[in-house]
Coordinates of C-alpha atoms in Angstrom, one line a residue:
X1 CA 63.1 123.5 -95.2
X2 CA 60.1 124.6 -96.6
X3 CA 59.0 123.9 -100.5
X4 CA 57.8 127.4 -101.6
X5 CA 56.8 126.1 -104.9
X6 CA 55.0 123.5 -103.6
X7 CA 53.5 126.1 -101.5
X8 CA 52.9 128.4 -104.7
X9 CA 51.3 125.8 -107.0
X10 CA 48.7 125.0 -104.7
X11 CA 46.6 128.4 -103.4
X12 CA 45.6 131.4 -105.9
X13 CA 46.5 132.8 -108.9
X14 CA 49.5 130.7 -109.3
X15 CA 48.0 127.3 -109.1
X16 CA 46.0 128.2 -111.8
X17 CA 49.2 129.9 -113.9
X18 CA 51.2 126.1 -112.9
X19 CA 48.1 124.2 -114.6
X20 CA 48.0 126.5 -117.6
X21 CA 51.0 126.1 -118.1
X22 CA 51.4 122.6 -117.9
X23 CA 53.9 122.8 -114.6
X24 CA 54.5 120.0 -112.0
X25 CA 51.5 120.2 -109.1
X26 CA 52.8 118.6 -106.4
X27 CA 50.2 117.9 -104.2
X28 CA 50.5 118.3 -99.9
X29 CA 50.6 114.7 -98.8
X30 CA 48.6 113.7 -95.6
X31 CA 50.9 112.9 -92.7
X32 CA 50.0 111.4 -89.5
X33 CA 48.3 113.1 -86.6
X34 CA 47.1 111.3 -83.9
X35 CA 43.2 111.0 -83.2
X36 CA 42.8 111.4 -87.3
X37 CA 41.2 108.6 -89.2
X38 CA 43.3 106.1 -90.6
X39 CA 41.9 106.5 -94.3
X40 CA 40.6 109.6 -96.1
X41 CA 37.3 107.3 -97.1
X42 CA 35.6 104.1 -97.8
X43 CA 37.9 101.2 -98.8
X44 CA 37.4 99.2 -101.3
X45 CA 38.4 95.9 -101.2
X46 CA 38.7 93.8 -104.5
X47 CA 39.3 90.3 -105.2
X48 CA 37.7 86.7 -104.4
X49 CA 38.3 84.1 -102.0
X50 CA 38.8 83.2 -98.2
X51 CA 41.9 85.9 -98.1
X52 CA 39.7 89.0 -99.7
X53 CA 37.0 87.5 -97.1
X54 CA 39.5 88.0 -94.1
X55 CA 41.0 91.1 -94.9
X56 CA 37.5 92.7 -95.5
X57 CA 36.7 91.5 -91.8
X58 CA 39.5 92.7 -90.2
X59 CA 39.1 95.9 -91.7
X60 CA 35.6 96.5 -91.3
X61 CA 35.4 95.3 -87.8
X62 CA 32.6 93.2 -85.6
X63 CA 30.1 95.5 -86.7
X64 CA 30.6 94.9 -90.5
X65 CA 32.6 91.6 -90.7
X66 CA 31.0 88.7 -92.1
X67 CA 30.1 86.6 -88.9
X68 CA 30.9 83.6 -91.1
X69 CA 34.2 84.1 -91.6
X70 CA 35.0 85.2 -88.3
X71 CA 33.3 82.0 -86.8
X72 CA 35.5 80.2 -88.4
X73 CA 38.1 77.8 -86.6
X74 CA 41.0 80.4 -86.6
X75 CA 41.9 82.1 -83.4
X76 CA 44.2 84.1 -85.3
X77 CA 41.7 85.8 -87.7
X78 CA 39.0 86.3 -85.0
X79 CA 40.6 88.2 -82.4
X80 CA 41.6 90.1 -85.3
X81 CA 38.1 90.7 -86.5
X82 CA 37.7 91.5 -82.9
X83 CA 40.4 94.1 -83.0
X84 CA 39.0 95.5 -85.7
X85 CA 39.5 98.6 -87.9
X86 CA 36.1 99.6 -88.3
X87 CA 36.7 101.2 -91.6
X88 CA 33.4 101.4 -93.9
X89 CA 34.4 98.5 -96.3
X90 CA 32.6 98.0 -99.6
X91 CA 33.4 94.5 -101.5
X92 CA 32.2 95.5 -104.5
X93 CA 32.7 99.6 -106.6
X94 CA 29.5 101.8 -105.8
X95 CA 29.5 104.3 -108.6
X96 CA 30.2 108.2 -107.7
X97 CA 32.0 107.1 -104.6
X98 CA 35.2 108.5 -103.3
X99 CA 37.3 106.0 -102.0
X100 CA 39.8 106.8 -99.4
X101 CA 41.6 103.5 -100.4
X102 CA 41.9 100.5 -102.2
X103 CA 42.6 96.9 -101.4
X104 CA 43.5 94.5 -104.3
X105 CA 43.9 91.2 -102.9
X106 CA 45.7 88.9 -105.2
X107 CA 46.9 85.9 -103.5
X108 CA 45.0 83.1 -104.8
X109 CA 45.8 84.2 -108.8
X110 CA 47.2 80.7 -110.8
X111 CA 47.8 82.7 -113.8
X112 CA 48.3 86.3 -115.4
X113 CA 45.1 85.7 -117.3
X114 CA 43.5 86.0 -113.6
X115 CA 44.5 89.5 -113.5
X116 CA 41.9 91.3 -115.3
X117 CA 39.1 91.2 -113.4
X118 CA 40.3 92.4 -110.2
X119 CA 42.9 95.4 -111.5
X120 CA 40.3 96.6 -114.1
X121 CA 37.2 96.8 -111.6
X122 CA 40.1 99.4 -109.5
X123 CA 41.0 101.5 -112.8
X124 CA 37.4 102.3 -112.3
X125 CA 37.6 104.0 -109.4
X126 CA 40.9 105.5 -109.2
X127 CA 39.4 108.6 -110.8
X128 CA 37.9 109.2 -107.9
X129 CA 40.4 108.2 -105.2
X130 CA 40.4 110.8 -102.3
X131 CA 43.7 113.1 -102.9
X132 CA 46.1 111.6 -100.2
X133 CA 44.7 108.1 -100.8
X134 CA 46.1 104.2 -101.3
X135 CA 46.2 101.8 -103.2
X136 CA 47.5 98.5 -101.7
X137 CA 48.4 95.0 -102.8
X138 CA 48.6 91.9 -101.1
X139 CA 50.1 89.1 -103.0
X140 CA 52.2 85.9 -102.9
X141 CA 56.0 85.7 -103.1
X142 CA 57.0 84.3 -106.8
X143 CA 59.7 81.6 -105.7
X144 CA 62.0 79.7 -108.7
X145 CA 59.7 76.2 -107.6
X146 CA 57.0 78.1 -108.6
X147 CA 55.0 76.9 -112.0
X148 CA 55.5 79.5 -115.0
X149 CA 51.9 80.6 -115.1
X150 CA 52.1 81.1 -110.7
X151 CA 55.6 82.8 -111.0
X152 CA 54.4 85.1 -113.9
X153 CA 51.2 86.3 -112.6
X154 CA 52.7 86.5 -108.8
X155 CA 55.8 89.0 -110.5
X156 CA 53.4 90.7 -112.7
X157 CA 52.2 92.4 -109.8
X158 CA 55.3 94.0 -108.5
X159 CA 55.6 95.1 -112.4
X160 CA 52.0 96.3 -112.0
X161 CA 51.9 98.1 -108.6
X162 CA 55.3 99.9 -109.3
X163 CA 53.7 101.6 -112.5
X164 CA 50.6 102.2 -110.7
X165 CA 52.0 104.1 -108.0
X166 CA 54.1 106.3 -110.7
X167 CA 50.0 107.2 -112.2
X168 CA 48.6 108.6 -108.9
X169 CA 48.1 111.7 -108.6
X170 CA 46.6 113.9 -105.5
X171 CA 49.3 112.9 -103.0
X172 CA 48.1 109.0 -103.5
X173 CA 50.4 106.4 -102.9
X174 CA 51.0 102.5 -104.1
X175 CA 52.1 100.0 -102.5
X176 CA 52.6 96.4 -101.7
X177 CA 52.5 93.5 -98.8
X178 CA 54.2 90.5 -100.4
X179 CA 53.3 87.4 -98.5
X180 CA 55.7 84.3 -97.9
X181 CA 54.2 81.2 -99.2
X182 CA 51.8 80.0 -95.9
X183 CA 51.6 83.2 -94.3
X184 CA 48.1 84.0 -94.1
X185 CA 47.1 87.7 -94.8
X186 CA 46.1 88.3 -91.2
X187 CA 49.2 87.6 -89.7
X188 CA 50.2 90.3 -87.3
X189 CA 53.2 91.4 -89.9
X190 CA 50.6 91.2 -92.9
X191 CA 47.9 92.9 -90.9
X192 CA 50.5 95.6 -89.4
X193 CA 52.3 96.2 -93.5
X194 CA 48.9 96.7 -94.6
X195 CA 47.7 99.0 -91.7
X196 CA 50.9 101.4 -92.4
X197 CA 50.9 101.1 -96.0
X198 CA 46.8 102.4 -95.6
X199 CA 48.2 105.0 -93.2
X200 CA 49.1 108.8 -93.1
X201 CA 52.2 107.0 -91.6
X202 CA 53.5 105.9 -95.2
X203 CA 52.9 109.8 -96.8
X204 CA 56.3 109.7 -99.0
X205 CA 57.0 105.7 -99.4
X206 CA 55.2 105.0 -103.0
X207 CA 55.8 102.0 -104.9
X208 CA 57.0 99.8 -102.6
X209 CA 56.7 96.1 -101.9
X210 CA 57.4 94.5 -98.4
X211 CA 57.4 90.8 -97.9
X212 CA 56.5 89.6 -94.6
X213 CA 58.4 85.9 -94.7
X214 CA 56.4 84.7 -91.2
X215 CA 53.5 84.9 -89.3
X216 CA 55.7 86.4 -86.6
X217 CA 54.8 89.2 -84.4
X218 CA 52.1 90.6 -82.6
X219 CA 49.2 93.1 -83.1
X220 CA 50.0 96.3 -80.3
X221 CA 47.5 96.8 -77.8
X222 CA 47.1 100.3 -78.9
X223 CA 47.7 101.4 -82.7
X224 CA 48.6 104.9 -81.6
X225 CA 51.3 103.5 -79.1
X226 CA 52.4 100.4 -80.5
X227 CA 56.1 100.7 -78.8
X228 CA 54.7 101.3 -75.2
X229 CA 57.3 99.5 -72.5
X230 CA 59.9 99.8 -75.4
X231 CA 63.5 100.9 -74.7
X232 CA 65.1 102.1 -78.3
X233 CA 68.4 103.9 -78.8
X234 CA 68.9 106.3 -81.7
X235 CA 72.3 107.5 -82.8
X236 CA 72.9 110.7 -84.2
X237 CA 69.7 111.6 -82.3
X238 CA 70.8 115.7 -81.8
X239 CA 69.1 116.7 -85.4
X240 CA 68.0 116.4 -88.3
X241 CA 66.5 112.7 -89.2
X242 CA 67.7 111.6 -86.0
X243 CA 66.3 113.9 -84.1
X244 CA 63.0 113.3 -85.7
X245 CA 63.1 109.4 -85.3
X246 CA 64.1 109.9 -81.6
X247 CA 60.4 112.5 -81.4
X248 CA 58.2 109.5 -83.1
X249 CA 59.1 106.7 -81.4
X250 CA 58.8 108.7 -77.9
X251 CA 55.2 109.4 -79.9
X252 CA 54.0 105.7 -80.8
X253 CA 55.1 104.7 -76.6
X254 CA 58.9 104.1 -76.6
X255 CA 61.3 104.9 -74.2
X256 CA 64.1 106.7 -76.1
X257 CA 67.9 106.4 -75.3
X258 CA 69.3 109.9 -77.7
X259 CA 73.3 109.0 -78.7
X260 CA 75.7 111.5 -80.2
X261 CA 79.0 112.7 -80.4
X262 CA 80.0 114.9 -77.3
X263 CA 80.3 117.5 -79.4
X264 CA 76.2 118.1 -80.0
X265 CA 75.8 117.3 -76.2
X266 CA 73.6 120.7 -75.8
X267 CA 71.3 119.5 -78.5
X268 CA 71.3 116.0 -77.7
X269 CA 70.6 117.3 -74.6
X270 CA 67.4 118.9 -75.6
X271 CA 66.4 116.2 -77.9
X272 CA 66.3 113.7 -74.5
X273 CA 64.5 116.1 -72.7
X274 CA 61.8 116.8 -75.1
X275 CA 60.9 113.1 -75.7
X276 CA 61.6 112.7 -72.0
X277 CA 64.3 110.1 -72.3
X278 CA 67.8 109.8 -71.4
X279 CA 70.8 111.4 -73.6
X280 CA 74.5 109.3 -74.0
X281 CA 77.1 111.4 -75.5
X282 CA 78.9 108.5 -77.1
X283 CA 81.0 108.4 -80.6
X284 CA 79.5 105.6 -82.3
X285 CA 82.6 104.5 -83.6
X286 CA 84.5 103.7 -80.3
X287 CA 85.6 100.4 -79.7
X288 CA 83.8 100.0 -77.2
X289 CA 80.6 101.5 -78.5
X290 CA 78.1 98.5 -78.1
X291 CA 78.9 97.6 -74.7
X292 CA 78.5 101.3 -73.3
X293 CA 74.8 101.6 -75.2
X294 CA 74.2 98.3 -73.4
X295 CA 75.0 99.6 -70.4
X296 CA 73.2 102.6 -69.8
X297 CA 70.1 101.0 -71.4
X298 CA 70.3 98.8 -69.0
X299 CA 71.6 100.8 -65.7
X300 CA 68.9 103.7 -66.6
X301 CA 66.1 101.7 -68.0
X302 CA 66.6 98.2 -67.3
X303 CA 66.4 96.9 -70.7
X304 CA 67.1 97.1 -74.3
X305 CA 64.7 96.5 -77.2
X306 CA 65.3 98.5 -80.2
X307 CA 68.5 100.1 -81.8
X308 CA 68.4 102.5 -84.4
X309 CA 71.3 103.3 -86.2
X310 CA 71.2 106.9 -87.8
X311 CA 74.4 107.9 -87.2
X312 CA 75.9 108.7 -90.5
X313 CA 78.3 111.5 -92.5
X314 CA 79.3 112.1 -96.0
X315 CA 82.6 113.3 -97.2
X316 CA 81.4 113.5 -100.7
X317 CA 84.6 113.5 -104.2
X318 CA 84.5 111.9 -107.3
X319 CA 86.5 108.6 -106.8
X320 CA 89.5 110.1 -109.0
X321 CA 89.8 112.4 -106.1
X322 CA 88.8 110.1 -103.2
X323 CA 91.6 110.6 -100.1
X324 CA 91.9 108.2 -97.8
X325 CA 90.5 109.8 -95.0
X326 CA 87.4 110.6 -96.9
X327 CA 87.3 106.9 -97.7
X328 CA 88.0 105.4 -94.1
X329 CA 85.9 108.0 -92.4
X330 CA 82.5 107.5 -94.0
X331 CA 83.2 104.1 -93.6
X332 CA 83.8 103.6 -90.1
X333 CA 80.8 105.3 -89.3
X334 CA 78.5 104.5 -91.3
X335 CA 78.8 100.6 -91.6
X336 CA 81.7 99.6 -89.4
X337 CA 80.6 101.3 -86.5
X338 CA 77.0 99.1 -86.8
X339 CA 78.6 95.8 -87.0
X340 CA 80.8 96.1 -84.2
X341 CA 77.6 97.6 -82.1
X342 CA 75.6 94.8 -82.9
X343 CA 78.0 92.1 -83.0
X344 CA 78.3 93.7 -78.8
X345 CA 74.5 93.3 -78.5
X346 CA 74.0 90.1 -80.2
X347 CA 76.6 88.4 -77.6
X348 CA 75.8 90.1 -74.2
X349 CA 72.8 87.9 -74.1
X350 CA 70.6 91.0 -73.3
X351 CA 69.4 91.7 -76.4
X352 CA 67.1 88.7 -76.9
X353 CA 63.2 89.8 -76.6
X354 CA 62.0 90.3 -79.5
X355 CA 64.9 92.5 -80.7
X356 CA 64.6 95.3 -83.6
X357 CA 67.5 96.6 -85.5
X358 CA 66.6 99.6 -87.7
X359 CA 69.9 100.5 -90.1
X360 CA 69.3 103.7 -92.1
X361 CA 70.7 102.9 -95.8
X362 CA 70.2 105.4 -98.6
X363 CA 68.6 105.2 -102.3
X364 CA 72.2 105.9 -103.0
X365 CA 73.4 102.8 -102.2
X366 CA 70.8 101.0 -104.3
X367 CA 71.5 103.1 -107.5
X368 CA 74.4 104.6 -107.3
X369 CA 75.3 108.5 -107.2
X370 CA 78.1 110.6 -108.9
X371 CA 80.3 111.5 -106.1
X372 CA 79.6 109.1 -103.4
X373 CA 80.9 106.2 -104.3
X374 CA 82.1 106.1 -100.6
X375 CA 78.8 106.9 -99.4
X376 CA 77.2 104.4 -101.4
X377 CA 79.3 101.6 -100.6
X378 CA 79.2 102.0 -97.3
X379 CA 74.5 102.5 -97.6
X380 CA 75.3 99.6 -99.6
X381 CA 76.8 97.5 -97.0
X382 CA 74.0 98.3 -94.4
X383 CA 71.6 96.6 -97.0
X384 CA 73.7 94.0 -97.1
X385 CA 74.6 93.4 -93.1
X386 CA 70.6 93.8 -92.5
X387 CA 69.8 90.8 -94.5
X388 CA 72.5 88.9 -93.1
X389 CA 72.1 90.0 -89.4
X390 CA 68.2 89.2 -89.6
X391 CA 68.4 85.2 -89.6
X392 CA 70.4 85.5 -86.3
X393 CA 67.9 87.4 -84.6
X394 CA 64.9 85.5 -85.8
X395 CA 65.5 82.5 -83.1
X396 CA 64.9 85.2 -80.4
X397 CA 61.8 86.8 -82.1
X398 CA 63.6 89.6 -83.3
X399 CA 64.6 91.6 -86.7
X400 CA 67.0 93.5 -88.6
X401 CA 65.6 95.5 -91.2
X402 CA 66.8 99.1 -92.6
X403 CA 65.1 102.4 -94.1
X404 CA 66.8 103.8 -97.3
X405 CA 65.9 107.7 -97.8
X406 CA 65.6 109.4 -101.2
X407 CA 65.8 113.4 -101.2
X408 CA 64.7 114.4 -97.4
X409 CA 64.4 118.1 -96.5
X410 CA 67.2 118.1 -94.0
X411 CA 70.1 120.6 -93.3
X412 CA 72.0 119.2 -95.5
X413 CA 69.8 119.0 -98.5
X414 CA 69.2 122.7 -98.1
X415 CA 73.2 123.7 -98.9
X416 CA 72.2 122.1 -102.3
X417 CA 72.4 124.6 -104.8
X418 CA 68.9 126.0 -105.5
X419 CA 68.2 124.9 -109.2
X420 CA 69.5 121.0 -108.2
X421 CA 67.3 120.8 -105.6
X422 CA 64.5 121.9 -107.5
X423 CA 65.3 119.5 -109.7
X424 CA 66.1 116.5 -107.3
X425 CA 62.5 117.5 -105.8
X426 CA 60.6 116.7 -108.9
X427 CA 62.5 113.5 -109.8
X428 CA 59.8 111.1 -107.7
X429 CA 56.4 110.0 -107.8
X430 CA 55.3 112.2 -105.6
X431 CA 57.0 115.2 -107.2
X432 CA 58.4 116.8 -104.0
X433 CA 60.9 115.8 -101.3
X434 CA 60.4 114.6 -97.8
X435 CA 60.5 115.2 -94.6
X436 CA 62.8 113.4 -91.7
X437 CA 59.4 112.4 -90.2
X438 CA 58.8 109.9 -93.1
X439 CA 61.9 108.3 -92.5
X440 CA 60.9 108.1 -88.4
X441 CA 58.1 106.7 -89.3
X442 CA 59.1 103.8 -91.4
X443 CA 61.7 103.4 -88.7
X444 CA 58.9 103.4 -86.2
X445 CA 57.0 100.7 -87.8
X446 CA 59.7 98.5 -88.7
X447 CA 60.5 98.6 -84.8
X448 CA 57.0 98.0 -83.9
X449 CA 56.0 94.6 -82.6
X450 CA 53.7 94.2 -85.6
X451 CA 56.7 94.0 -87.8
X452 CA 58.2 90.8 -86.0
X453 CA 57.8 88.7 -89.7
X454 CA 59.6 91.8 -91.8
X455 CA 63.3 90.4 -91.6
X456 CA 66.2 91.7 -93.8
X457 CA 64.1 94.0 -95.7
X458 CA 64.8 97.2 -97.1
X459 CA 61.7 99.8 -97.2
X460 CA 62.7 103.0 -99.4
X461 CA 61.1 106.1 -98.3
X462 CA 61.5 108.2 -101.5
X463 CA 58.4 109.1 -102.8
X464 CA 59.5 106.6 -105.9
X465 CA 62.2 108.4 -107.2
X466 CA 64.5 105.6 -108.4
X467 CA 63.2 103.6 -112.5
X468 CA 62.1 100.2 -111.6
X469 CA 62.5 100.3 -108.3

């Protein structure tokens, strides 16, 4: 559904009547295309030490990485310096530059005092930070054995990045790659968080902070088709977010298995046609729902590597007029139907090469909404199953992670009465809502081989819409 105002407050007369009057500008954000460059700019990359040192290699590529560090004995960081981005990367602010992004690489800070020097040389440029651009952290996880002055400066940045990333303006983002104590910041996971975070990729996820716990993983032969050879199944593939997730994986390489219920078969249909895969009319929440997804994976593409469970409904009441049905239905699909699938795949003992599970939660089921407390428990529980299902996958290289939406412009958004959507718009960071691409393409990474050390994470694709979150 297209944002008229968004539309109105940015060409003509009536951009200039918004900023008179002091009115929200939204501005466009810059989604992916393929073939575009991967940031709108130089990149600036702040902070000291061997980490700051490999990042700025990897990123700037043979012809303008330091030959020192990638001569060093790491195997690891130089065939990533070898695969590098190429980006034009400065180590140090050059005034009246327009910097596409910026890098703030905190890892080796002992104590908040430490802080300073790195977060005020960025306030300096963020003046002039290209509209559409990032701002990216990288630091260490704070962990309860940590000492006061490491666990306070290591939390003061996700305290720091998530007000950031509410001051942006332009379509610019914030975000952060949280490392595991001894991963090193050019493990495939790290290197893969940072590239999407950089990305037209991430357009609506803003204020976010995604720990990589392992070095797991591996970097894709090809950025733009990270999940070629892939087999992934969608559910609820026949529209809406679905539909979209189903278009960009085919995009990034996959090999796309479209489920539904029989009743959309002529549009889930034309979803497996477009993105030249194969359509199952299936109703996710049939006993026997795992084993038949299984099969056909396997009897039509001979192998399964990705599931992504979209499949989802709401049956919306205040829980003083909650009826049973509405209960038990929402339920049953949108969490029961997931454990039983996966408990199917994870004992068939085909479903153990490097393995992705992509749940689809909702900011709902983080913070709560009137009216859904059905819906919410049952977003809720997928939070809760990926973080549980994710150690079990982990011996076979694989990962259970899940993307939780804020206000997407989907079919069902647009039945929201026209003043409350307005107003549910304007709620985020980003000041508009998003589109079911964003969610496919946090899906999309999160089943990506470069994700393989994300496990039992939840990434929020909602433009930051939810108070210290």
């Amino acid at each position: 559904m297209t944002d008229t105002y968004l539309n109105l407050v940015n060409s003509g007369v009536t951009q200039k009547i918004a900023k008179q009057l002091g009115l929200p500008q939204p501005a466009p954000l810059r989604r992916h295309r393929p073939g575009t460059p991967l940031v709108a700019g130089p990149v600036l990359v702040l902070g000291r030490g061997a980490d700051a040192d490999a990042l700025a290699a990897v990123l700037s590529g043979p012809a303008g990485g330091d030959p020192g560090v990638a001569a060093r004995d790491d195997a690891a960081l130089h065939d990533a310096v070898l695969d590098g981005w190429d980006l034009d990367v400065h180590r140090h602010p050059v005034p009246d530059t327009r910097y596409g992004a910026v890098v703030l690489v905190l890892t080796g800070l002992t104590h908040p005092d430490q802080l300073a020097g790195p977060v005020l040389a960025a306030a300096g440029v963020l003046r002039g930070l290209a509209r559409g651009g990032r701002v990216v952290t990288v630091s260490r996880e704070a962990t309860a054995d940590d000492a006061p002055a490491l666990a306070a400066v290591r939390q003061g940045v996700d305290g720091l990045l998530r007000s950031l990333a509410k001051e942006l303006r332009g379509g610019a983002t914030g975000n952060g790659v949280v490392l595991r104590e001894g991963v090193p910041p050019t493990a495939p996971s790290a290197l893969g968080a940072l590239r999407f975070f950089l990305s037209a990729r991430s357009a609506f996820v803003d204020g976010q902070l995604l720990t990589v716990a392992s070095d797991a993983g591996s970097l894709p032969a090809s950025w733009e088709t990270p999940l070629d050879g892939r087999v992934a199944v969608v559910t609820g593939a026949a529209r809406g977010i679905g539909r979209s997730i189903a278009e960009t994986l085919a995009r990034d390489g996959a090999t796309v298995v479209a489920v539904d219920v029989p009743a959309a078969g002529e549009q889930l249909a034309a979803v497996a046609n477009a993105v030249r895969g194969t359509a199952l009319q299936l109703d996710v929440t049939a006993e026997d729902a795992g084993q038949r997804i299984l099969a056909h994976a396997l009897q039509r593409h001979g192998r399964l590597d990705a599931v992504v469970h979209n499949a989802g409904i709401t049956r919306d009441k205040l829980l003083a007029n909650m009826t049973p049905d509405r209960w038990e239905s929402v339920l049953a699909v949108n969490i029961a139907s997931q454990l039983r699938i996966n408990e199917a795949l994870l004992t068939s003992g085909d479903f153990t090469e490097e393995p992705r599970i992509v749940s689809l939660a909702s900011t709902s089921g983080l913070a709560g909404n009137r009216g859904q407390t059905n819906y919410a428990a049952s977003k809720g529980g997928v939070v809760g199953m990926v973080r549980a299902t994710a150690p079990l996958l982990v011996p076979f290289g694989g990962t259970a992670n899940a993307v939780a939406p804020g206000f997407i412009e989907t079919e069902m958004t647009a039945r929201i009465p026209a003043v409350t959507r307005q107003v549910a718009r304007r709620l985020n960071s980003l000041q508009q809502g998003g589109l079911p691409v964003d969610v496919a393409e946090a899906v999309a990474f999160l089943a990506s081989p470069a994700a393989g050390g994300v496990v039992g994470e939840t990434l929020r694709v909602c433009g930051q819409n939810l108070v210290g979150r």
